[in-house]
Tab-separated table of C-alpha atoms in Angstrom:
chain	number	residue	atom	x	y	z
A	1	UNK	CA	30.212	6.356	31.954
A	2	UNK	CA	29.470	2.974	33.496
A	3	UNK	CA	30.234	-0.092	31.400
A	4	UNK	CA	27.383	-1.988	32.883
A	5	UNK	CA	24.420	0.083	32.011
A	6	UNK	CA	24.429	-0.834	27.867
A	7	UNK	CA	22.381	1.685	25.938
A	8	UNK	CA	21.521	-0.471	22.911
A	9	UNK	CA	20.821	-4.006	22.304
A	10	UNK	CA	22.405	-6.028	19.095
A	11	UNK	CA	19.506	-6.466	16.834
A	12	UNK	CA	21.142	-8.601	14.534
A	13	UNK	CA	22.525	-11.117	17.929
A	14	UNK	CA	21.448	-14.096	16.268
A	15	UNK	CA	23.090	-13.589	12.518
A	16	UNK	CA	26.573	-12.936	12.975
A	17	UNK	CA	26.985	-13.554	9.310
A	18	UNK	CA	24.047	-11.284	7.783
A	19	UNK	CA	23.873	-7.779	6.153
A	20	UNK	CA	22.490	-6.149	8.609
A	21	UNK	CA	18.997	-4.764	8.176
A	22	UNK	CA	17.707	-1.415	7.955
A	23	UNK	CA	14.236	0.794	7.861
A	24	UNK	CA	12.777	0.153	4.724
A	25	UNK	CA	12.630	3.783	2.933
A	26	UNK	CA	8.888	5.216	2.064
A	27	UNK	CA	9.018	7.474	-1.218
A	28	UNK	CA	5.550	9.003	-1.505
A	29	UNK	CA	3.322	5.575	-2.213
A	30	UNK	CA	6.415	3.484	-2.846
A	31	UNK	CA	8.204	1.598	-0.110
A	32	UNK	CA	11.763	0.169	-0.511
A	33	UNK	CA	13.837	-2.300	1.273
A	34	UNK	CA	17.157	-1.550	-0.351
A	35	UNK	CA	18.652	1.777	-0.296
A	36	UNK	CA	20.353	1.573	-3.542
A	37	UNK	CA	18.777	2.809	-6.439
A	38	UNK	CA	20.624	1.568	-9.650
A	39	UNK	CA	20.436	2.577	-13.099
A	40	UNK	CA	20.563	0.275	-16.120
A	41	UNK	CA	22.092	2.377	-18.451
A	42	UNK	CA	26.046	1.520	-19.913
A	43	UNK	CA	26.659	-2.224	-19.383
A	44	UNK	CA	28.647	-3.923	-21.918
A	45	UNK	CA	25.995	-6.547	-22.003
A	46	UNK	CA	22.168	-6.982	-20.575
A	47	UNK	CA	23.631	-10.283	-18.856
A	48	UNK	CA	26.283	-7.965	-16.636
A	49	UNK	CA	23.080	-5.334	-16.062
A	50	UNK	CA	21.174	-8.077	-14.704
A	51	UNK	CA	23.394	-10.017	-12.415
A	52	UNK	CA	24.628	-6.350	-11.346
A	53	UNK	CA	20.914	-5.831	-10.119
A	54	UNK	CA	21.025	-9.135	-8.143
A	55	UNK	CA	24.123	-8.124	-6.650
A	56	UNK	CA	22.821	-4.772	-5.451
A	57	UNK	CA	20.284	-6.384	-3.711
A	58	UNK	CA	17.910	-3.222	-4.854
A	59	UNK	CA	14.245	-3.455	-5.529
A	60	UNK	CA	13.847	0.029	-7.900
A	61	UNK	CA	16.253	0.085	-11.370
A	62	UNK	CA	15.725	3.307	-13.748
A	63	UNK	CA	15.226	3.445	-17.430
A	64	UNK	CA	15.305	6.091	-20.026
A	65	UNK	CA	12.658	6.109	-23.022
A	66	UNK	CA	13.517	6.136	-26.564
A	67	UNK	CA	12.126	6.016	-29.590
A	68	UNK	CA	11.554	2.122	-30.888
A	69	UNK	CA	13.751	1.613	-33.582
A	70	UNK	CA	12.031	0.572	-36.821
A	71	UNK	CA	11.665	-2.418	-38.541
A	72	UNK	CA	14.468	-4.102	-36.245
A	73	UNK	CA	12.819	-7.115	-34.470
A	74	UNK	CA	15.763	-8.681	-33.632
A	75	UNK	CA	16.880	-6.661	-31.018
A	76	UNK	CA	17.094	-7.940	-27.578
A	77	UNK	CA	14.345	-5.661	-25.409
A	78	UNK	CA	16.167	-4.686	-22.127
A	79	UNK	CA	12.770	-5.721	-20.141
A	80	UNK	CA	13.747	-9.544	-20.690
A	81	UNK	CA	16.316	-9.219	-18.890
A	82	UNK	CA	14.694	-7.134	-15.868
A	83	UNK	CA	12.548	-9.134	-13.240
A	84	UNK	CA	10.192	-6.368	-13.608
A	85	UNK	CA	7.404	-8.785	-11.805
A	86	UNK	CA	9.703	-8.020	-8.533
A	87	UNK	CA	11.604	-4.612	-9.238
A	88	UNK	CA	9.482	-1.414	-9.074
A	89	UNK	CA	10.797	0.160	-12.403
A	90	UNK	CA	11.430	3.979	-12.442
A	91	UNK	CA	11.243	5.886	-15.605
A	92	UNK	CA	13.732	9.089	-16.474
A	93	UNK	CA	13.281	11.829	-18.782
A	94	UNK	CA	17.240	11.677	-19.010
A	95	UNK	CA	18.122	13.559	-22.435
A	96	UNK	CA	15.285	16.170	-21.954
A	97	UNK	CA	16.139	19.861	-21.823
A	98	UNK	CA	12.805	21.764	-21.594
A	99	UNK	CA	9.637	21.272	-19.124
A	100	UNK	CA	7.641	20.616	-22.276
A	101	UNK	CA	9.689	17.802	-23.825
A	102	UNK	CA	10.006	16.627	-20.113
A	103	UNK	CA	6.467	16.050	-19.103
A	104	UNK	CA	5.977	14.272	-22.432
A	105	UNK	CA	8.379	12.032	-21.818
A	106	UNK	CA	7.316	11.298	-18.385
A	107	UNK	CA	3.700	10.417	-19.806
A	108	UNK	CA	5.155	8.193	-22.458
A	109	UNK	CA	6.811	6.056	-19.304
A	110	UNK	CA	3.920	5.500	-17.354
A	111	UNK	CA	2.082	4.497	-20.640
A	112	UNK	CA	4.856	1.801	-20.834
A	113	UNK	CA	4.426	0.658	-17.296
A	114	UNK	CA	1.195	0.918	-17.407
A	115	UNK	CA	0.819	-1.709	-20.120
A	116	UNK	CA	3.805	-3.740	-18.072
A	117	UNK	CA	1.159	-3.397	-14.912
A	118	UNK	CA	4.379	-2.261	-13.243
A	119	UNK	CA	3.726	-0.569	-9.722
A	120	UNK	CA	6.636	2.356	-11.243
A	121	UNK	CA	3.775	3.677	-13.507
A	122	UNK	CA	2.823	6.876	-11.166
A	123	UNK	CA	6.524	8.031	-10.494
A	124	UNK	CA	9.086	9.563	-12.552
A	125	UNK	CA	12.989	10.688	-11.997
A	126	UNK	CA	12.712	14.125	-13.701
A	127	UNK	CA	15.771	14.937	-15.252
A	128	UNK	CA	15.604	18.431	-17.220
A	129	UNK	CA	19.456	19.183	-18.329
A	130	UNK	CA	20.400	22.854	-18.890
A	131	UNK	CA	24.278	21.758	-20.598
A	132	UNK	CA	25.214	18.802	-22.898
A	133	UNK	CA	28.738	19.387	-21.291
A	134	UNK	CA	28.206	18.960	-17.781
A	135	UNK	CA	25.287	17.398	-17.476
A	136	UNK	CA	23.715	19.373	-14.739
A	137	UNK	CA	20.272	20.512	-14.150
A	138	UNK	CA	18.344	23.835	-15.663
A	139	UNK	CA	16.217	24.520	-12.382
A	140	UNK	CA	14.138	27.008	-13.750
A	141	UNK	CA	12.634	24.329	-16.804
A	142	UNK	CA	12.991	21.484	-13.277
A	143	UNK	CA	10.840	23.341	-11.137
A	144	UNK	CA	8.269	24.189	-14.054
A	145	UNK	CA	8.382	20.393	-15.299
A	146	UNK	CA	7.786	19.388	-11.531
A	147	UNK	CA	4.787	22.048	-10.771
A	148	UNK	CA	3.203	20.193	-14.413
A	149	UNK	CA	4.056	16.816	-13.464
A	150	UNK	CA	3.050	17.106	-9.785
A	151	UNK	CA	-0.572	18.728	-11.402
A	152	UNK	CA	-0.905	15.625	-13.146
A	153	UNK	CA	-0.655	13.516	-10.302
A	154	UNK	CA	3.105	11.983	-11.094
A	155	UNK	CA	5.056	10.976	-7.666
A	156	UNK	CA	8.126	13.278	-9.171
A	157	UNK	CA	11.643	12.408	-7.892
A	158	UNK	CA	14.172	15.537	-9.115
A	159	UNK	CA	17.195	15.236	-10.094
A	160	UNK	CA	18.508	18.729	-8.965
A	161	UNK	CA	21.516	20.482	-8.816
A	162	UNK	CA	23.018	20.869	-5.017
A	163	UNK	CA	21.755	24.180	-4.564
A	164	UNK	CA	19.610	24.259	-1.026
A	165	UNK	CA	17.174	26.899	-2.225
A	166	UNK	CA	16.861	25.073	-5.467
A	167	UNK	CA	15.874	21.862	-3.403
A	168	UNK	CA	13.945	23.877	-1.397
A	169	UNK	CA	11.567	24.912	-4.086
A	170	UNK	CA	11.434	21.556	-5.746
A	171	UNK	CA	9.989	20.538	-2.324
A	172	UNK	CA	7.138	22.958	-1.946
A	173	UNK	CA	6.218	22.536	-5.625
A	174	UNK	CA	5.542	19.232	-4.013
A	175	UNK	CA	8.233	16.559	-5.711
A	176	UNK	CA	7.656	13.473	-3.725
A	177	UNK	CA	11.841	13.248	-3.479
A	178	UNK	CA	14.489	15.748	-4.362
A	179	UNK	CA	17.881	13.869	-5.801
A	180	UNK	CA	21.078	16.485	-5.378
A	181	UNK	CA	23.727	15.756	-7.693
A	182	UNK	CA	26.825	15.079	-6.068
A	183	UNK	CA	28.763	15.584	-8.856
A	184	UNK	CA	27.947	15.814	-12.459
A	185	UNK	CA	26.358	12.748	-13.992
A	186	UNK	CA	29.079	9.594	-15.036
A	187	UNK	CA	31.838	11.861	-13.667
A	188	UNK	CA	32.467	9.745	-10.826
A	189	UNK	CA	33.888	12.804	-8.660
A	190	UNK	CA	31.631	11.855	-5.324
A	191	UNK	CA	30.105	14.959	-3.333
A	192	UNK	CA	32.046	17.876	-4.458
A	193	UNK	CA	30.648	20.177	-2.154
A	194	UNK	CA	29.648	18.401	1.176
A	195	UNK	CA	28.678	21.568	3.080
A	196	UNK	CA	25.826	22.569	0.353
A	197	UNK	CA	24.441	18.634	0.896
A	198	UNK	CA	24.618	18.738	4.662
A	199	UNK	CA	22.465	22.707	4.403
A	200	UNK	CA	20.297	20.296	1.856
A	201	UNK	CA	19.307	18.170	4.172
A	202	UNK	CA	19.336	19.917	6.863
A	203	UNK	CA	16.688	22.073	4.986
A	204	UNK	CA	14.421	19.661	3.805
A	205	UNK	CA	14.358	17.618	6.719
A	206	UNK	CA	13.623	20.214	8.778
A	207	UNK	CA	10.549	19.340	10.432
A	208	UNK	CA	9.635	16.735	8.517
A	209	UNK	CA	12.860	14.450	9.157
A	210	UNK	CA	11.062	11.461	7.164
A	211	UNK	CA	11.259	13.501	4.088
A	212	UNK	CA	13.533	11.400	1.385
A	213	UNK	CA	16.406	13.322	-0.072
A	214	UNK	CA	18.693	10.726	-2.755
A	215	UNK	CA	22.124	11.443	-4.030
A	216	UNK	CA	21.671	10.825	-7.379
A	217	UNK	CA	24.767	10.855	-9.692
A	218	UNK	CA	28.697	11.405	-9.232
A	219	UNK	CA	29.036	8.072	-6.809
A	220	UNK	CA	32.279	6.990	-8.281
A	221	UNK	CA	33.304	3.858	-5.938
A	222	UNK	CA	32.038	2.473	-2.721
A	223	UNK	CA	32.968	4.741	-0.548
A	224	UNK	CA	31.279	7.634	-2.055
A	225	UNK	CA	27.934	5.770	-1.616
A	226	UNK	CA	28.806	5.322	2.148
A	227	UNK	CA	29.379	9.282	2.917
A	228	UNK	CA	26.307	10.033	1.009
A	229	UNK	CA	24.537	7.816	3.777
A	230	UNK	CA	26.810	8.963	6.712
A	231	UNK	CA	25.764	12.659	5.633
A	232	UNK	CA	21.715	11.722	6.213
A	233	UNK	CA	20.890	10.641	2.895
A	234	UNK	CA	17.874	8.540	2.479
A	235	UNK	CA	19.095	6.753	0.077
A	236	UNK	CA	21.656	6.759	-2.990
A	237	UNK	CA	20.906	6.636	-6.936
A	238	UNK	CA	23.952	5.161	-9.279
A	239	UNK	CA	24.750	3.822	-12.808
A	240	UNK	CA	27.922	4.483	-14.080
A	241	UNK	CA	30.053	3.706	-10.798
A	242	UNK	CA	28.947	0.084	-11.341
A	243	UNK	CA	28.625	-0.196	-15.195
A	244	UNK	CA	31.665	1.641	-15.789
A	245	UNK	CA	33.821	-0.590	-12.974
A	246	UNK	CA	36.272	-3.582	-14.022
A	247	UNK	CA	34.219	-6.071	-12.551
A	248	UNK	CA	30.875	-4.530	-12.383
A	249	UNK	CA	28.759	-7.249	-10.277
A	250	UNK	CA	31.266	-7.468	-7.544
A	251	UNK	CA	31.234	-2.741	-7.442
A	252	UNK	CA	27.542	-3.677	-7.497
A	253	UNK	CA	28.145	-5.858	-4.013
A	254	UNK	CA	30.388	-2.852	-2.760
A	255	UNK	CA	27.788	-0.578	-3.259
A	256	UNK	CA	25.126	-2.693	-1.273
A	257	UNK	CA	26.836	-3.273	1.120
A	258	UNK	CA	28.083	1.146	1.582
A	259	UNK	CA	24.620	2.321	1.500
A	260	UNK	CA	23.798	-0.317	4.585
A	261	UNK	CA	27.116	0.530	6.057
A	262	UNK	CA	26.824	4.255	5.791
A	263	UNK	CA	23.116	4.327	6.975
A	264	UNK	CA	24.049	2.377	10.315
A	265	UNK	CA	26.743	5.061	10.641
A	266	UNK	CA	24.212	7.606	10.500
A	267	UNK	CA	22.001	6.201	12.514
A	268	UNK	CA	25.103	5.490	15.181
A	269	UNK	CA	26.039	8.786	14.921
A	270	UNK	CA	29.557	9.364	14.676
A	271	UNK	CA	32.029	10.243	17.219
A	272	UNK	CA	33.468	14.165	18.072
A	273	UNK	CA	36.698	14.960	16.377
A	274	UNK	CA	39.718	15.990	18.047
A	275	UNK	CA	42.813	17.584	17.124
A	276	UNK	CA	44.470	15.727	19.600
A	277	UNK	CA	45.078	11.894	19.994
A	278	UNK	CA	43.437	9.837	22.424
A	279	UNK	CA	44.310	7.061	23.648
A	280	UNK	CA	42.606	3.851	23.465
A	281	UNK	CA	44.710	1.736	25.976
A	282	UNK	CA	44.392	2.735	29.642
A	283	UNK	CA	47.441	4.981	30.630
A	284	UNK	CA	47.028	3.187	34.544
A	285	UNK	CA	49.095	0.606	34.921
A	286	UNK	CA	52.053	0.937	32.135
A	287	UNK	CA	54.916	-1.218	32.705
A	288	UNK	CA	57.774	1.459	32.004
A	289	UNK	CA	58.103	4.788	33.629
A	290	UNK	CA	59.062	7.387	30.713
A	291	UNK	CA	61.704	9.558	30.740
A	292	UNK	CA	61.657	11.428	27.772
A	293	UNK	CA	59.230	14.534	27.169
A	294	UNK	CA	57.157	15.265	24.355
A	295	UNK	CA	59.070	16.089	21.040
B	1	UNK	CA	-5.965	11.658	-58.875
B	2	UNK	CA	-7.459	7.834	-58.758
B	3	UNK	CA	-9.102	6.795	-55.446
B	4	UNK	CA	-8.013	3.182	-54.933
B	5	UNK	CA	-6.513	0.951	-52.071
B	6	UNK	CA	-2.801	1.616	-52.737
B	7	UNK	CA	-2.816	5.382	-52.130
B	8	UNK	CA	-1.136	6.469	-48.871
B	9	UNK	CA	-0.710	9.653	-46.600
B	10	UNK	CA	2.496	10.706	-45.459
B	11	UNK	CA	2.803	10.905	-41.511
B	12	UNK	CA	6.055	11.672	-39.756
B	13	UNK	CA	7.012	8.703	-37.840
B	14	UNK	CA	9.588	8.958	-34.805
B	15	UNK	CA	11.071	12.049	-36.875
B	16	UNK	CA	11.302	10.405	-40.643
B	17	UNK	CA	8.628	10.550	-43.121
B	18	UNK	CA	6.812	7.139	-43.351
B	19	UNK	CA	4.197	6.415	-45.859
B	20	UNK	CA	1.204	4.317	-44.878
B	21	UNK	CA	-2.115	3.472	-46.532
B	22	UNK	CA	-5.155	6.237	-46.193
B	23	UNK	CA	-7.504	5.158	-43.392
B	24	UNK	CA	-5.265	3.060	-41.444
B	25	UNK	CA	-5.125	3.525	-37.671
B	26	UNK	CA	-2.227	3.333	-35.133
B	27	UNK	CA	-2.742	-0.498	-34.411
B	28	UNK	CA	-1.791	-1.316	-38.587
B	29	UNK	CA	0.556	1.374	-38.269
B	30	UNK	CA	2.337	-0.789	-35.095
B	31	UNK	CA	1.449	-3.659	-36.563
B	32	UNK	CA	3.346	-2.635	-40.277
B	33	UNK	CA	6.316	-1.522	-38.391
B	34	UNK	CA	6.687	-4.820	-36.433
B	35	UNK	CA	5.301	-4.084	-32.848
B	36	UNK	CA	1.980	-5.581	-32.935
B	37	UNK	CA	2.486	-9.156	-31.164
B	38	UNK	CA	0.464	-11.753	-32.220
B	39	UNK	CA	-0.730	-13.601	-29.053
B	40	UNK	CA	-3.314	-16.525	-28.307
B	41	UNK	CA	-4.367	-15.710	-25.675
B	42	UNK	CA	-6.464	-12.688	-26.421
B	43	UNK	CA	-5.362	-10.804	-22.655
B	44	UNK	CA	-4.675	-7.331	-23.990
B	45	UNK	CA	-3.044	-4.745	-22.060
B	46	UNK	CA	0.505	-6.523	-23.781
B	47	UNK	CA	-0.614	-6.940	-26.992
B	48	UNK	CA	1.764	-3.971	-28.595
B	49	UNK	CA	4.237	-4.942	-26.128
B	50	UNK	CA	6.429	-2.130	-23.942
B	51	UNK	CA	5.735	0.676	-26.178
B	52	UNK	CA	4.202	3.996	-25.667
B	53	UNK	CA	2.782	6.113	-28.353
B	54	UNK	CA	2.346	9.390	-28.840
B	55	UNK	CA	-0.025	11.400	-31.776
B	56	UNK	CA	0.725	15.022	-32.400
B	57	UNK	CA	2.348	15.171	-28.769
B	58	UNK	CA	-0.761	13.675	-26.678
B	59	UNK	CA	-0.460	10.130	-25.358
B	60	UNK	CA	-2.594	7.520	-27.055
B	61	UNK	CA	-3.658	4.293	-24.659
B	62	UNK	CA	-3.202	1.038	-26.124
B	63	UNK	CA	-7.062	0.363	-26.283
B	64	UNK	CA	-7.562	3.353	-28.360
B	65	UNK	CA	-5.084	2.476	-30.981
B	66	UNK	CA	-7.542	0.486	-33.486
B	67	UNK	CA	-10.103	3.461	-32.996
B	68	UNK	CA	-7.312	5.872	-34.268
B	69	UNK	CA	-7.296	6.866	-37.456
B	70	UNK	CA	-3.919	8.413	-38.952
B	71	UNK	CA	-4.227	11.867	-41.326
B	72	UNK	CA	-1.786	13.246	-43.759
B	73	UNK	CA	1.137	15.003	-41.707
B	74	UNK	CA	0.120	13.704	-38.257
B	75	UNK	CA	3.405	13.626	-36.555
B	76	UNK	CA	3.685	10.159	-34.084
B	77	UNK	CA	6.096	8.587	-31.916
B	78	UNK	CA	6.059	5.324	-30.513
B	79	UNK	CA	9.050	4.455	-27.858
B	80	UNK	CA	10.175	1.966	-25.642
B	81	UNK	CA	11.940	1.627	-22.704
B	82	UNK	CA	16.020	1.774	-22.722
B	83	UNK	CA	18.892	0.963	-20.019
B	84	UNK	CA	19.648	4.409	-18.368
B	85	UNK	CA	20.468	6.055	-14.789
C-alpha cells in the first residue's frame, strides 16, 4: 500500500462542522433527502411530535386514518402541527387485517391528501397485520392488497415480515419499496435475525442495486438505526424508538444522525474481521526488547 | 305516515346509527356533524377540511358530495388523518 497515492477525496473538506451529506434516496416518483422515515404516532403531545420531526431532519412522516370523531370540534387536528407544505406525508393502513379493508383504507388516504394537495397522495405504507399480539404481517392478505393497490396505480411501500421469498414476491407484484420488519412493531428489539435481512437485500438488490428496501419497525435506540444502514438498507422507518424515549427530540437527533452515520459506513465498506489482534502502532522501532513469551 | 320536512332516514354513520333528514346529501350530512368549514374565500378543494369519505365502501370526492344524496341504511364513513408509524 503506498500512503501517497490517496484513493478518495474529503467531500465535505470545507465543513468540518456539518452532517455530512448523502445520495438523496428515489422511492418510485418520490425523492428524499433524509433517510429517516418517522412516524407520528405515540407522542405525549403534538408539540414533542413536531419538534421531534425538526430534529430528525426527515422530509416524509406517516399517518394512520381513522374515523373523525363526531360532533367534537374542539379537538386539536394533528395536520396543524405538521408542515405538510414541506413534508411529503405518507399514509398507513396500520390496524388493517384483510386486503379488502386494506385497499379501502389506502383510498381513503389519498382522498385526504388529495384535498391537502400533498405530493404523498399516490403512495401508501401497506400494513396488513395477521396477529393483534405480535404485530407482524399476514403475507398472503400483503401480497393480495399490494397486486390491488399496485392495479390501481398506488406507489405501495410493504411493510413485510423478514422473510426473503416473502419480499421477493412483494417485489414482482411490483411494490415500489418493500419495508422488512426488524422486529415486531413498538418492540424495540432491533434486527432479530440479521442473516434473513442481509439474504433480503441481497435478493432484491440483485441486479437492480438502486432498488429501495426500508427497515421499518423494531429500531429501539440509535444504534439499531445505524446497523440497519451498515447492512445496505436504503433507508430506515421509526416511531416508537423516538416517541417512546425520555427525551424524545434529542433520540430524534440520534437517529438522524445513525442513518447518515450508518449509510457512510456502508458506503465505506467496512473492514475484514480477524480473530487475531492487530496492531495499530508499528512493531519497528520499540524501545524495550521483550523477554517474556506469549501467555 | 305524514310526508313533511322533519322525517328522517336512518344511515349508519362511522358504525352508529345516525338519523338525518330525507333528501339530504353528504355535504349537510358533513356539514350537521361539524366538518363543513365555512370559508370566504370560495377556493374549494379544503372546504370539508382533511377528511375522506366513504359511501357503502366506494370513495366519494369532495366535489361530488352536494350531488350525493343519502338513502335509508346507506352505511358511510368519513375519517381523518391520525399520528401513527
Amino acid at each position: 500500500m503506498s500512503i501517497d497515492t490517496p484513493i478518495e477525496s474529503n467531500p465535505n473538506s470545507e465543513s468540518a462542522d456539518a452532517i455530512p451529506k448523502v445520495a438523496p434516496l428515489q422511492i418510485g416518483s418520490h425523492t428524499l433527502n433524509s433517510r429517516l422515515i418517522l412516524g407520528s404516532g405515540k407522542y405525549d403531545s403534538f408539540e414533542t411530535m413536531r419538534d421531534s420531526i425538526d430534529a430528525s431532519g426527515c422530509d416524509c412522516v406517516t399517518l394512520a386514518v381513522r374515523r373523525e370523531k363526531l360532533n367534537d370540534s374542539s379537538a386539536r387536528n394533528i395536520l396543524d402541527f405538521l408542515d405538510h407544505d414541506r413534508l411529503t406525508l405518507l399514509p398507513n393502513t396500520a390496524g388493517c387485517y384483510d386486503a379488502v379493508t386494506a385497499v379501502r383504507c389506502a383510498r381513503m388516504g389519498r382522498a385526504i391528501l388529495e384535498g391537502l394537495d400533498n405530493p404523498g397522495q399516490n403512495w401508501v405504507k401497506l400494513e396488513v397485520l395477521g396477529n393483534s399480539r405480535t404485530l407482524l404481517p399476514d403475507p398472503f392478505e400483503l401480497l393480495k392488497a399490494t397486486e390491488l393497490l399496485v392495479k390501481d396505480g398506488f406507489e405501495v411501500l410493504c411493510y413485510s415480515n423478514d422473510d426473503p421469498v416473502v419480499a421477493r414476491r412483494l417485489k414482482d407484484a411490483g411494490a415500489a419499496s418493500v419495508m422488512p420488519a426488524g422486529s415486531p412493531i413498538g418492540s424495540g428489539l432491533g434486527i432479530s435475525n440479521m442473516n434473513n435481512q442481509r439474504i433480503i437485500l441481497g435478493e432484491l438488490k440483485r441486479e437492480d442495486p438502486d432498488y429501495p428496501v426500508i427497515l421499518d419497525a423494531g429500531v429501539g435506540t440509535a444504534s439499531d438505526a445505524a446497523i440497519a444502514m451498515q447492512l445496505g438498507f436504503d433507508a430506515v422507518l421509526l416511531n416508537s424508538a423516538v416517541a417512546h424515549a425520555e427525551k424524545p427530540i434529542k433520540m430524534s437527533s440520534a437517529m438522524r444522525l445513525a442513518v447518515v452515520a450508518g449509510k457512510l459506513a456502508f458506503e465505506a465498506g467496512r473492514m475484514g474481521k480477524s480473530t487475531y489482534g492487530s496492531a495499530s502502532s508499528p512493531e519497528l522501532g520499540v524501545i524495550s526488547s521483550r523477554n517474556t513469551p506469549d501467555s | 305516515m305524514a310526508m313533511n320536512n322533519t322525517q328522517k332516514i336512518e344511515i349508519e354513520l362511522n358504525g352508529e346509527p345516525y338519523a338525518i333528514e330525507v333528501d339530504s346529501s353528504l355535504e349537510q350530512l358533513l356539514i350537521a356533524i361539524g366538518k363543513g368549514i365555512e370559508s370566504a374565500e370560495n377556493s374549494s378543494p379544503r372546504r370539508f377540511g382533511a377528511v375522506a369519505v366513504e359511501l357503502n365502501a366506494e370513495i366519494v370526492s369532495q366535489d361530488q358530495f352536494s350531488q350525493t344524496q343519502l338513502n335509508d341504511g346507506d352505511k358511510v364513513e368519513v375519517v381523518t388523518l391520525v399520528g401513527g408509524g
